[in-house]
Amino acid sequence: MEVTGVGITAFLVFLLAPGLSSVLKSIAFRIRASGKAELLRAEREPDAPAACERRRGKRGRHG
């Protein structure tokens, strides 16, 4: 009985591993892209602090 439970759990882990890997890669890509965008903004406006950009969030420049 216990062996069946372990087998089912192992099967589910192997079944979901590729999908989880894809999600983690997507999250990592978004983090890298946001970091690069922040660096580009900082290069364009060297006198403006980068923290102001983060505080505004999704409201953009008008919020």
Coordinates of C-alpha atoms in Angstrom, one line a residue, residues 18-56:
P18 CA 9.2 19.9 -17.1
G19 CA 6.3 22.3 -16.5
L20 CA 7.8 23.6 -13.3
S21 CA 11.1 24.0 -15.0
S22 CA 9.5 26.1 -17.7
V23 CA 7.8 28.3 -15.1
L24 CA 11.0 28.9 -13.3
K25 CA 12.8 29.8 -16.5
S26 CA 10.1 32.3 -17.3
I27 CA 10.3 33.9 -13.9
A28 CA 14.1 34.1 -14.2
F29 CA 13.7 35.7 -17.6
R30 CA 11.3 38.3 -16.3
I31 CA 13.6 39.2 -13.4
R32 CA 16.6 39.6 -15.7
A33 CA 14.6 41.7 -18.1
S34 CA 13.3 44.0 -15.4
G35 CA 16.9 44.4 -14.1
K36 CA 18.2 45.3 -17.6
A37 CA 15.3 47.8 -18.1
E38 CA 16.1 49.4 -14.8
L39 CA 19.8 49.8 -15.8
L40 CA 18.8 51.4 -19.1
R41 CA 16.5 53.8 -17.3
A42 CA 19.3 54.7 -14.9
E43 CA 21.7 55.3 -17.8
R44 CA 19.2 57.7 -19.5
E45 CA 18.5 59.7 -16.4
P46 CA 21.6 59.6 -14.2
D47 CA 20.3 62.3 -11.8
A48 CA 17.0 60.6 -11.1
P49 CA 17.0 57.9 -8.3
A50 CA 15.9 54.5 -9.5
A51 CA 13.8 54.0 -6.3
C52 CA 11.2 56.4 -7.7
E53 CA 10.6 54.2 -10.6
R54 CA 9.9 51.2 -8.4
R55 CA 7.6 53.1 -6.1
R56 CA 5.2 54.1 -8.8

